[in-house]
CSV table of C-alpha atoms (C1' of nucleotides) in Angstrom, one decimal:
chain,number,residue,atom,x,y,z
A,1,MET,CA,0.1,0.0,0.0
A,2,PRO,CA,1.1,3.4,-0.4
A,3,LYS,CA,2.9,5.6,2.4
A,4,VAL,CA,0.8,4.7,5.3
A,5,GLY,CA,-0.3,8.0,7.9
A,6,MET,CA,-0.6,10.3,5.1
A,7,GLU,CA,-4.0,11.8,6.5
A,8,PRO,CA,-2.8,14.6,8.6
A,9,VAL,CA,-0.3,15.5,5.7
A,10,ARG,CA,-3.0,15.6,3.2
A,11,ARG,CA,-5.6,17.4,5.5
A,12,GLN,CA,-3.1,20.3,6.4
A,13,GLN,CA,-1.7,20.6,2.6
A,14,LEU,CA,-5.5,21.0,1.6
A,15,ILE,CA,-6.4,23.7,4.4
A,16,ASP,CA,-3.0,25.6,3.4
A,17,ALA,CA,-4.1,25.7,-0.3
A,18,THR,CA,-7.4,26.5,0.5
A,19,ILE,CA,-6.4,29.8,2.3
A,20,ALA,CA,-4.2,30.7,-0.2
A,21,SER,CA,-6.9,30.1,-3.3
A,22,VAL,CA,-9.5,31.9,-1.3
A,23,GLY,CA,-6.7,35.1,-0.8
A,24,GLU,CA,-5.8,35.0,-4.2
A,25,LEU,CA,-9.3,34.0,-6.1
A,26,GLY,CA,-12.0,34.8,-3.1
A,27,LEU,CA,-14.7,32.4,-2.2
A,28,GLN,CA,-16.2,33.1,-5.4
A,29,GLY,CA,-13.0,32.2,-7.7
A,30,THR,CA,-11.7,29.2,-5.7
A,31,THR,CA,-13.0,26.1,-7.2
A,32,ILE,CA,-12.0,22.4,-6.3
A,33,ASN,CA,-9.4,22.6,-9.2
A,34,SER,CA,-7.9,25.9,-7.6
A,35,ILE,CA,-7.4,24.2,-4.5
A,36,SER,CA,-6.1,20.8,-5.2
A,37,LYS,CA,-3.8,22.4,-8.2
A,38,LYS,CA,-2.3,25.0,-5.7
A,39,ALA,CA,-1.7,21.7,-3.4
A,40,GLY,CA,-0.4,19.6,-6.2
A,41,LEU,CA,-3.0,17.0,-5.6
A,42,SER,CA,-6.1,15.6,-7.5
A,43,SER,CA,-9.4,17.0,-7.2
A,44,GLY,CA,-10.6,13.8,-6.1
A,45,ILE,CA,-9.0,13.9,-2.9
A,46,ILE,CA,-10.9,16.9,-1.5
A,47,SER,CA,-14.1,14.7,-1.1
A,48,HIS,CA,-11.8,11.8,-0.1
A,49,TYR,CA,-10.4,13.6,3.3
A,50,PHE,CA,-13.4,16.6,3.7
A,51,GLY,CA,-16.7,15.1,2.3
A,52,GLY,CA,-16.6,17.6,-0.3
A,53,LYS,CA,-15.9,21.4,-0.7
A,54,GLN,CA,-18.0,22.5,2.1
A,55,GLY,CA,-16.3,20.4,4.2
A,56,LEU,CA,-12.9,21.7,3.1
A,57,ILE,CA,-13.9,25.6,3.7
A,58,GLU,CA,-15.0,24.5,7.3
A,59,ALA,CA,-12.0,22.9,8.5
A,60,THR,CA,-10.0,26.1,6.8
A,61,VAL,CA,-11.8,28.4,8.9
A,62,ARG,CA,-11.6,26.0,12.1
A,63,HIS,CA,-8.0,26.1,11.7
A,64,LEU,CA,-7.6,29.7,11.2
A,65,LEU,CA,-9.3,30.2,14.5
A,66,SER,CA,-7.5,27.6,16.6
A,67,SER,CA,-4.5,29.4,15.5
A,68,LEU,CA,-5.7,32.5,16.3
A,69,LYS,CA,-6.7,31.2,19.7
A,70,GLN,CA,-3.4,29.3,20.2
A,71,SER,CA,-1.2,32.5,19.6
A,72,LEU,CA,-2.8,34.4,22.4
A,73,LEU,CA,-2.3,31.2,24.7
A,74,ALA,CA,1.3,31.0,23.6
A,75,GLN,CA,2.0,34.3,25.2
A,76,VAL,CA,-0.2,34.5,28.4
A,77,ASP,CA,-0.1,32.6,31.5
A,78,GLU,CA,-1.8,33.5,35.0
A,79,SER,CA,1.3,35.7,36.1
A,80,THR,CA,0.7,37.7,33.1
A,81,LEU,CA,-0.4,41.2,34.3
A,82,PRO,CA,-3.7,43.0,32.9
A,83,GLU,CA,-2.3,45.3,30.7
A,84,GLN,CA,0.1,43.2,29.2
A,85,ARG,CA,-2.6,40.6,28.5
A,86,LEU,CA,-5.1,43.3,26.7
A,87,MET,CA,-1.6,44.2,24.9
A,88,TYR,CA,-1.1,40.5,23.9
A,89,ILE,CA,-5.0,40.1,22.6
A,90,ILE,CA,-4.2,43.2,20.1
A,91,GLU,CA,-1.0,41.6,19.1
A,92,ALA,CA,-2.6,38.0,18.4
A,93,ASN,CA,-5.6,39.6,16.7
A,94,PHE,CA,-3.3,41.5,14.2
A,95,ALA,CA,-0.5,38.8,13.8
A,96,LEU,CA,-2.4,35.9,11.6
A,97,VAL,CA,-1.7,39.0,9.0
A,98,GLN,CA,1.9,39.4,9.6
A,99,GLN,CA,2.7,35.7,9.1
A,100,ARG,CA,0.9,35.5,5.8
A,101,ALA,CA,-0.9,38.0,3.7
A,102,ASP,CA,-3.5,36.2,2.3
A,103,THR,CA,-5.1,35.1,5.7
A,104,THR,CA,-6.4,38.4,6.1
A,105,ARG,CA,-8.4,38.2,2.9
A,106,THR,CA,-9.4,34.7,3.5
A,107,TRP,CA,-10.5,35.7,6.9
A,108,LEU,CA,-12.6,38.1,5.8
A,109,SER,CA,-14.3,36.4,2.5
A,110,PHE,CA,-15.1,33.8,5.4
A,111,TRP,CA,-17.0,36.6,7.4
A,112,ALA,CA,-18.8,37.8,4.7
A,113,GLN,CA,-20.0,34.3,3.8
A,114,SER,CA,-21.1,33.7,7.4
A,115,MET,CA,-24.2,35.6,6.7
A,116,HIS,CA,-25.4,32.9,4.5
A,117,ASP,CA,-24.0,30.0,6.0
A,118,ALA,CA,-25.3,28.7,9.4
A,119,GLU,CA,-21.7,26.5,10.8
A,120,LEU,CA,-20.2,29.5,9.4
A,121,HIS,CA,-21.9,32.0,11.5
A,122,ARG,CA,-21.7,29.9,14.3
A,123,LEU,CA,-18.0,29.6,13.9
A,124,GLN,CA,-17.8,33.4,13.4
A,125,ASN,CA,-19.7,34.1,16.6
A,126,VAL,CA,-17.5,31.8,18.8
A,127,ASN,CA,-14.4,34.0,17.9
A,128,SER,CA,-16.2,37.4,18.1
A,129,LYS,CA,-17.4,36.7,21.6
A,130,ARG,CA,-14.3,35.0,22.6
A,131,LEU,CA,-12.4,38.6,21.4
A,132,THR,CA,-15.0,40.3,23.7
A,133,SER,CA,-14.9,38.1,26.8
A,134,ASN,CA,-11.0,38.2,26.6
A,135,LEU,CA,-10.5,41.4,26.7
A,136,ALA,CA,-13.4,42.2,29.5
A,137,PHE,CA,-11.5,39.7,31.7
A,138,SER,CA,-8.2,42.0,32.0
A,139,PHE,CA,-10.4,45.1,32.0
A,140,LYS,CA,-12.3,43.9,35.0
A,141,GLN,CA,-9.0,43.6,36.6
A,142,LEU,CA,-8.3,47.3,36.2
A,143,LEU,CA,-11.5,49.2,35.7
A,144,PRO,CA,-14.7,49.6,37.7
A,145,LYS,CA,-17.3,46.8,36.7
A,146,GLU,CA,-19.7,48.9,35.1
A,147,HIS,CA,-16.9,50.3,32.7
A,148,ALA,CA,-15.1,47.0,32.1
A,149,THR,CA,-17.7,45.6,30.1
A,150,GLN,CA,-18.3,48.9,27.7
A,151,ALA,CA,-14.5,49.2,27.5
A,152,ALA,CA,-14.2,45.6,26.3
A,153,GLN,CA,-17.1,46.2,23.8
A,154,LEU,CA,-15.8,49.7,22.4
A,155,SER,CA,-12.1,47.8,22.2
A,156,ALA,CA,-13.1,45.1,20.1
A,157,ALA,CA,-14.9,47.1,17.9
A,158,MET,CA,-11.6,49.1,17.5
A,159,ILE,CA,-9.7,46.2,16.7
A,160,ASP,CA,-11.8,45.1,14.4
A,161,GLY,CA,-12.6,48.2,12.6
A,162,LEU,CA,-8.9,48.9,12.6
A,163,TRP,CA,-8.4,45.9,11.2
A,164,LEU,CA,-10.8,45.8,8.5
A,165,ARG,CA,-9.7,49.2,7.3
A,166,ALA,CA,-6.4,47.8,6.7
A,167,VAL,CA,-7.3,44.6,5.1
A,168,LEU,CA,-9.5,46.6,2.9
A,169,SER,CA,-7.3,49.4,1.6
A,170,GLN,CA,-4.6,46.7,1.0
A,171,SER,CA,-2.4,47.8,3.6
A,172,ASN,CA,1.2,46.8,3.5
A,173,LYS,CA,3.1,45.5,6.6
A,174,ASP,CA,4.0,48.9,8.2
A,175,GLN,CA,0.4,50.1,7.7
A,176,PHE,CA,-0.6,46.7,9.5
A,177,ASN,CA,1.7,47.6,12.6
A,178,HIS,CA,0.5,51.4,12.7
A,179,SER,CA,-2.9,50.1,13.2
A,180,GLU,CA,-2.1,47.8,15.9
A,181,GLN,CA,-0.1,50.8,17.8
A,182,LEU,CA,-3.7,52.8,17.4
A,183,ALA,CA,-5.2,49.8,19.1
A,184,LYS,CA,-2.9,49.5,21.9
A,185,GLN,CA,-3.4,53.5,22.6
A,186,TYR,CA,-6.8,53.4,22.7
A,187,VAL,CA,-6.9,50.5,25.1
A,188,LYS,CA,-4.5,52.5,27.3
A,189,SER,CA,-6.4,55.6,27.0
A,190,LEU,CA,-9.7,53.7,28.2
A,191,ILE,CA,-7.4,52.2,31.2
A,192,GLN,CA,-6.2,56.0,32.0
A,193,GLN,CA,-9.8,57.5,31.8
A,194,TYR,CA,-11.5,55.3,33.9
A,195,GLY,CA,-8.8,53.4,35.8
A,196,ALA,CA,-9.4,53.1,39.1
B,1,MET,CA,-45.6,44.4,-23.7
B,2,PRO,CA,-43.2,47.2,-24.0
B,3,LYS,CA,-43.9,50.5,-22.8
B,4,VAL,CA,-41.7,53.3,-23.7
B,5,GLY,CA,-39.4,55.1,-21.3
B,6,MET,CA,-39.0,52.0,-19.0
B,7,GLU,CA,-35.2,52.2,-19.0
B,8,PRO,CA,-34.8,53.9,-15.5
B,9,VAL,CA,-37.7,52.1,-13.9
B,10,ARG,CA,-36.3,48.7,-15.0
B,11,ARG,CA,-32.6,49.7,-13.9
B,12,GLN,CA,-33.8,50.6,-10.4
B,13,GLN,CA,-36.0,47.3,-10.2
B,14,LEU,CA,-33.1,45.4,-10.9
B,15,ILE,CA,-30.9,47.5,-8.8
B,16,ASP,CA,-33.1,46.7,-5.8
B,17,ALA,CA,-33.5,42.9,-6.9
B,18,THR,CA,-29.6,42.8,-6.4
B,19,ILE,CA,-29.8,44.1,-3.5
B,20,ALA,CA,-32.5,41.6,-2.1
B,21,SER,CA,-30.9,38.7,-3.6
B,22,VAL,CA,-27.5,39.3,-2.3
B,23,GLY,CA,-28.7,40.2,1.2
B,24,GLU,CA,-30.5,37.1,1.3
B,25,LEU,CA,-28.6,34.7,-0.9
B,26,GLY,CA,-25.1,36.1,-0.7
B,27,LEU,CA,-23.0,37.1,-4.0
B,28,GLN,CA,-22.0,33.4,-3.9
B,29,GLY,CA,-25.4,32.6,-4.4
B,30,THR,CA,-26.9,35.7,-6.4
B,31,THR,CA,-27.2,34.4,-10.4
B,32,ILE,CA,-29.1,36.6,-12.9
B,33,ASN,CA,-32.0,34.0,-12.2
B,34,SER,CA,-32.5,34.8,-8.7
B,35,ILE,CA,-32.5,38.5,-9.3
B,36,SER,CA,-34.4,38.3,-12.5
B,37,LYS,CA,-36.9,36.6,-10.7
B,38,LYS,CA,-37.4,38.7,-7.6
B,39,ALA,CA,-37.3,41.6,-10.1
B,40,GLY,CA,-40.3,39.7,-12.0
B,41,LEU,CA,-38.6,40.0,-15.1
B,42,SER,CA,-36.7,37.7,-17.9
B,43,SER,CA,-32.8,36.9,-17.1
B,44,GLY,CA,-32.2,38.4,-20.4
B,45,ILE,CA,-33.2,41.7,-19.5
B,46,ILE,CA,-29.7,41.9,-17.5
B,47,SER,CA,-27.7,41.9,-20.2
B,48,HIS,CA,-29.9,44.2,-22.1
B,49,TYR,CA,-29.5,47.2,-19.4
B,50,PHE,CA,-26.1,46.4,-17.8
B,51,GLY,CA,-24.4,44.6,-20.5
B,52,GLY,CA,-24.3,41.3,-17.9
B,53,LYS,CA,-24.2,40.2,-14.2
B,54,GLN,CA,-21.1,42.3,-13.6
B,55,GLY,CA,-22.4,45.5,-14.4
B,56,LEU,CA,-25.3,45.1,-12.6
B,57,ILE,CA,-23.3,44.2,-9.6
B,58,GLU,CA,-21.0,47.5,-9.8
B,59,ALA,CA,-24.1,49.7,-10.5
B,60,THR,CA,-25.7,48.6,-7.6
B,61,VAL,CA,-22.6,49.3,-5.4
B,62,ARG,CA,-22.5,52.6,-7.0
B,63,HIS,CA,-26.2,53.0,-6.4
B,64,LEU,CA,-25.3,52.4,-2.3
B,65,LEU,CA,-22.7,54.7,-2.3
B,66,SER,CA,-24.6,57.4,-3.7
B,67,SER,CA,-27.5,56.6,-1.4
B,68,LEU,CA,-24.9,57.1,1.6
B,69,LYS,CA,-23.5,60.3,0.4
B,70,GLN,CA,-27.1,61.5,-0.4
B,71,SER,CA,-28.4,60.9,3.1
B,72,LEU,CA,-25.4,63.2,4.4
B,73,LEU,CA,-26.0,65.8,2.0
B,74,ALA,CA,-29.7,65.9,2.7
B,75,GLN,CA,-29.0,66.9,6.5
B,76,VAL,CA,-25.8,69.2,6.4
B,77,ASP,CA,-25.3,72.6,5.1
B,78,GLU,CA,-22.7,75.2,5.6
B,79,SER,CA,-24.7,76.7,8.8
B,80,THR,CA,-24.2,72.8,10.3
B,81,LEU,CA,-22.1,72.9,13.7
B,82,PRO,CA,-19.3,70.7,13.5
B,83,GLU,CA,-20.3,68.7,16.5
B,84,GLN,CA,-23.5,68.4,15.1
B,85,ARG,CA,-22.2,67.7,11.6
B,86,LEU,CA,-20.1,64.6,13.1
B,87,MET,CA,-23.1,62.9,14.8
B,88,TYR,CA,-24.9,63.6,11.1
B,89,ILE,CA,-22.3,61.4,9.6
B,90,ILE,CA,-22.4,58.7,12.1
B,91,GLU,CA,-26.3,58.5,11.8
B,92,ALA,CA,-25.8,58.6,7.6
B,93,ASN,CA,-23.3,55.4,8.1
B,94,PHE,CA,-25.8,53.7,10.4
B,95,ALA,CA,-28.9,54.9,8.6
B,96,LEU,CA,-28.9,52.4,5.5
B,97,VAL,CA,-29.4,49.6,8.0
B,98,GLN,CA,-32.6,50.8,9.6
B,99,GLN,CA,-34.2,51.6,5.9
B,100,ARG,CA,-33.9,47.8,4.7
B,101,ALA,CA,-32.4,45.0,6.6
B,102,ASP,CA,-30.8,43.3,3.7
B,103,THR,CA,-28.8,46.5,2.6
B,104,THR,CA,-26.2,45.6,5.2
B,105,ARG,CA,-25.4,42.2,4.3
B,106,THR,CA,-25.1,43.4,0.6
B,107,TRP,CA,-23.0,45.8,1.7
B,108,LEU,CA,-20.5,43.5,3.5
B,109,SER,CA,-20.5,41.0,0.5
B,110,PHE,CA,-19.4,43.9,-1.8
B,111,TRP,CA,-16.6,44.8,0.7
B,112,ALA,CA,-15.2,41.4,0.5
B,113,GLN,CA,-15.2,41.1,-3.4
B,114,SER,CA,-13.6,44.4,-3.4
B,115,MET,CA,-10.4,42.5,-2.6
B,116,HIS,CA,-10.4,40.3,-6.0
B,117,ASP,CA,-12.5,42.8,-8.3
B,118,ALA,CA,-10.5,46.0,-9.3
B,119,GLU,CA,-13.7,48.1,-10.2
B,120,LEU,CA,-15.1,47.4,-6.4
B,121,HIS,CA,-11.8,47.8,-4.7
B,122,ARG,CA,-11.9,51.4,-6.2
B,123,LEU,CA,-15.5,52.3,-5.3
B,124,GLN,CA,-14.6,51.4,-1.9
B,125,ASN,CA,-11.9,52.9,-1.6
B,126,VAL,CA,-13.4,56.1,-2.5
B,127,ASN,CA,-16.0,55.6,0.1
B,128,SER,CA,-13.6,54.7,2.8
B,129,LYS,CA,-11.9,58.0,2.2
B,130,ARG,CA,-15.0,59.9,1.9
B,131,LEU,CA,-16.0,58.5,5.5
B,132,THR,CA,-12.4,59.7,7.1
B,133,SER,CA,-12.4,63.2,5.2
B,134,ASN,CA,-15.7,64.1,6.3
B,135,LEU,CA,-14.8,63.3,10.0
B,136,ALA,CA,-11.6,64.9,9.7
B,137,PHE,CA,-13.2,68.4,8.1
B,138,SER,CA,-15.4,69.0,11.3
B,139,PHE,CA,-12.5,67.5,13.6
B,140,LYS,CA,-10.6,70.3,12.6
B,141,GLN,CA,-13.0,73.1,13.7
B,142,LEU,CA,-13.2,71.5,17.2
B,143,LEU,CA,-9.3,70.0,17.9
B,144,PRO,CA,-5.8,71.1,17.1
B,145,LYS,CA,-4.7,70.0,14.1
B,146,GLU,CA,-2.2,67.3,14.9
B,147,HIS,CA,-5.5,65.9,16.8
B,148,ALA,CA,-8.1,66.2,14.4
B,149,THR,CA,-6.9,63.7,11.9
B,150,GLN,CA,-5.8,61.1,14.0
B,151,ALA,CA,-9.3,61.5,15.9
B,152,ALA,CA,-10.8,60.9,12.4
B,153,GLN,CA,-9.0,57.7,11.7
B,154,LEU,CA,-9.8,56.3,14.9
B,155,SER,CA,-13.8,57.5,14.4
B,156,ALA,CA,-13.8,56.2,11.1
B,157,ALA,CA,-12.4,52.9,12.6
B,158,MET,CA,-14.9,52.7,15.5
B,159,ILE,CA,-17.6,53.4,13.4
B,160,ASP,CA,-16.6,50.6,11.0
B,161,GLY,CA,-15.8,48.0,14.0
B,162,LEU,CA,-19.4,48.9,15.7
B,163,TRP,CA,-21.3,48.2,12.7
B,164,LEU,CA,-19.3,45.1,11.0
B,165,ARG,CA,-19.9,43.7,14.5
B,166,ALA,CA,-23.7,44.5,14.3
B,167,VAL,CA,-24.1,43.1,11.2
B,168,LEU,CA,-22.0,39.9,11.9
B,169,SER,CA,-24.1,39.2,15.2
B,170,GLN,CA,-27.3,39.8,12.8
B,171,SER,CA,-28.6,42.1,15.2
B,172,ASN,CA,-31.6,43.4,15.2
B,173,LYS,CA,-32.8,47.5,15.2
B,174,ASP,CA,-32.2,48.5,18.9
B,175,GLN,CA,-28.8,46.6,18.7
B,176,PHE,CA,-28.3,48.8,15.9
B,177,ASN,CA,-29.3,51.9,17.5
B,178,HIS,CA,-27.2,50.9,20.5
B,179,SER,CA,-24.3,50.4,18.5
B,180,GLU,CA,-24.9,53.9,17.1
B,181,GLN,CA,-25.1,55.6,20.2
B,182,LEU,CA,-21.9,54.2,21.2
B,183,ALA,CA,-20.3,55.8,18.2
B,184,LYS,CA,-21.8,59.4,19.0
B,185,GLN,CA,-20.4,58.7,22.6
B,186,TYR,CA,-17.2,58.1,21.5
B,187,VAL,CA,-16.6,61.1,19.0
B,188,LYS,CA,-18.3,63.2,22.1
B,189,SER,CA,-15.4,62.0,24.2
B,190,LEU,CA,-12.7,62.5,21.8
B,191,ILE,CA,-13.7,66.2,21.6
B,192,GLN,CA,-13.7,66.6,25.4
B,193,GLN,CA,-10.2,65.0,25.7
B,194,TYR,CA,-8.6,66.9,23.1
B,195,GLY,CA,-10.8,69.8,22.3
B,196,ALA,CA,-9.4,73.3,22.0
C,1,DT,C1',-44.1,49.8,-41.0
C,2,DT,C1',-40.4,50.0,-37.9
C,3,DT,C1',-38.7,50.9,-33.8
C,4,DT,C1',-38.5,49.5,-28.9
C,5,DA,C1',-39.1,46.4,-25.1
C,6,DT,C1',-38.9,41.9,-23.6
C,7,DT,C1',-39.0,37.1,-23.8
C,8,DA,C1',-38.3,32.2,-23.6
C,9,DA,C1',-35.4,28.7,-25.4
C,10,DT,C1',-30.8,27.5,-26.5
C,11,DT,C1',-25.7,27.4,-26.0
C,12,DG,C1',-21.5,25.8,-24.4
C,13,DA,C1',-18.2,26.5,-20.3
C,14,DA,C1',-17.5,25.6,-15.7
C,15,DC,C1',-18.8,23.5,-11.2
C,16,DG,C1',-18.7,19.9,-7.5
C,17,DT,C1',-19.1,15.1,-7.3
C,18,DT,C1',-18.7,10.3,-7.8
C,19,DC,C1',-15.9,5.9,-8.9
C,20,DA,C1',-13.7,2.3,-11.7
C,21,DA,C1',-9.0,2.0,-12.1
C,22,DT,C1',-4.3,2.5,-10.8
C,23,DA,C1',-0.1,3.1,-8.2
C,24,DT,C1',2.6,1.7,-4.6
C,25,DA,C1',4.0,0.6,0.3
C,26,DA,C1',3.9,-2.5,3.8
C,27,DA,C1',3.1,-7.3,5.2
C,28,DA,C1',2.9,-11.9,4.4
C,29,DT,C1',5.2,-16.1,2.6
C,30,DA,C1',8.9,-18.7,0.8
D,1,DT,C1',16.5,-12.0,0.7
D,2,DA,C1',13.4,-12.1,-2.9
D,3,DT,C1',8.8,-12.5,-4.6
D,4,DT,C1',4.1,-12.3,-4.1
D,5,DT,C1',0.0,-10.6,-1.8
D,6,DT,C1',-2.9,-7.3,0.3
D,7,DA,C1',-4.6,-2.7,1.5
D,8,DT,C1',-5.1,1.8,1.2
D,9,DA,C1',-3.6,6.3,-1.0
D,10,DT,C1',-4.6,8.8,-4.9
D,11,DT,C1',-5.9,9.6,-9.7
D,12,DG,C1',-8.9,11.7,-13.2
D,13,DA,C1',-12.5,11.0,-16.6
D,14,DA,C1',-17.2,11.1,-16.7
D,15,DC,C1',-21.8,12.7,-14.9
D,16,DG,C1',-25.5,15.9,-14.3
D,17,DT,C1',-26.1,20.4,-13.0
D,18,DT,C1',-25.9,25.0,-13.0
D,19,DC,C1',-24.4,29.1,-14.8
D,20,DA,C1',-23.8,33.9,-17.6
D,21,DA,C1',-24.9,34.8,-22.0
D,22,DT,C1',-26.8,34.9,-26.8
D,23,DT,C1',-30.4,34.1,-30.1
D,24,DA,C1',-34.8,34.5,-32.5
D,25,DA,C1',-39.3,35.6,-31.9
D,26,DT,C1',-42.9,38.2,-30.2
D,27,DA,C1',-45.6,42.2,-28.9
D,28,DA,C1',-47.0,47.1,-28.0
D,29,DA,C1',-45.9,51.4,-29.3
D,30,DA,C1',-44.9,55.0,-32.6
DNA sequence: TTTTATTAATTGAACGTTCAATATAAAATA
DNA sequence: TATTTTATATTGAACGTTCAATTAATAAAA
């Protein structure tokens, strides 16, 4: 038989190829062929490992969400100070971009599609609420409780808004870093303004 | 069947049907059939008036951008005070939503697609920069110049971020109004903080 | 009658899925 | 060790569907 234990390798290859294809061609322009060609594999393999195109799309979103979660967990532990933890949260949300240029476009495509796909919408909600609650957890250690929740909401919106504008204007790495700095400044100003 | 002078009527019918279809089915799920069916017309009429599907898509985006522009111009004149003008800008950006529920989803679909379509990207950039410069114009009358530009950038991001989060979480009208209030509060707090 | 508006039928390309055939590493055998 | 068998990873052509675009036909207005 062929080399055994290829499944995890192929799955990762196909997920990477999906990110690349959606980043380059959009979700509209991404086909079974565009993905399998980028992966250097045949088109049939997608149905074999993911049941079909839709299964691969969803697996790719889960992979991106998991990457985002891990990149925060890698930086933070129980001893991390609240303000430092807030900075790490912002860094994690801008980090995926710096690693790969096509990831941001892919992310945005999935967001838009989540309006018309129940499973994608579910995954998007998990991610959105995780950002807010991660922020709220640290703000509560710095601000009076009545301000902490709203600070988390506003910070989440500011992060998403800065991120979105950077993606849409097809910013380079420097402009992305600038947006990251603005987000950090904003969180610091909230702490100064309402800090206990 | 034909009556004379139908062109403007048909164009508007088809643009409305496009907003409805993209709002309901997404850009992926929208076909010339889904549009023409909603409009109660045949599919061939799309090529007749817009050259093809892509032409209709672009005309629809232009119509949305023009609506946004007009809804601000309708409220503002030279005598409008700077702070009041800032509030009107925010209201205009949230207003399209309140008129029609499907408009917001449609807008988001077009944003995502603009990453992979040159003309859509150009239109998106026009809109994005108009928001920033509209905000900057009023901030410059209220804040020292060095703070005004940054306040405009931050406010634009906050508006887009709050708007995006409201759309993605499939918020109702009340939640949208709440986001609008948060955006207004934020702009007011910028004025208090850096105001001359 | 000529022109304009519209439709309905048709076309060919592109799509996702399926599946019989193939290739090949591992296991069994001798 | 060399050979055969077995099991599974992978392919890619074929299929049915769906799409955007085109076409020819039709009906009303001028």
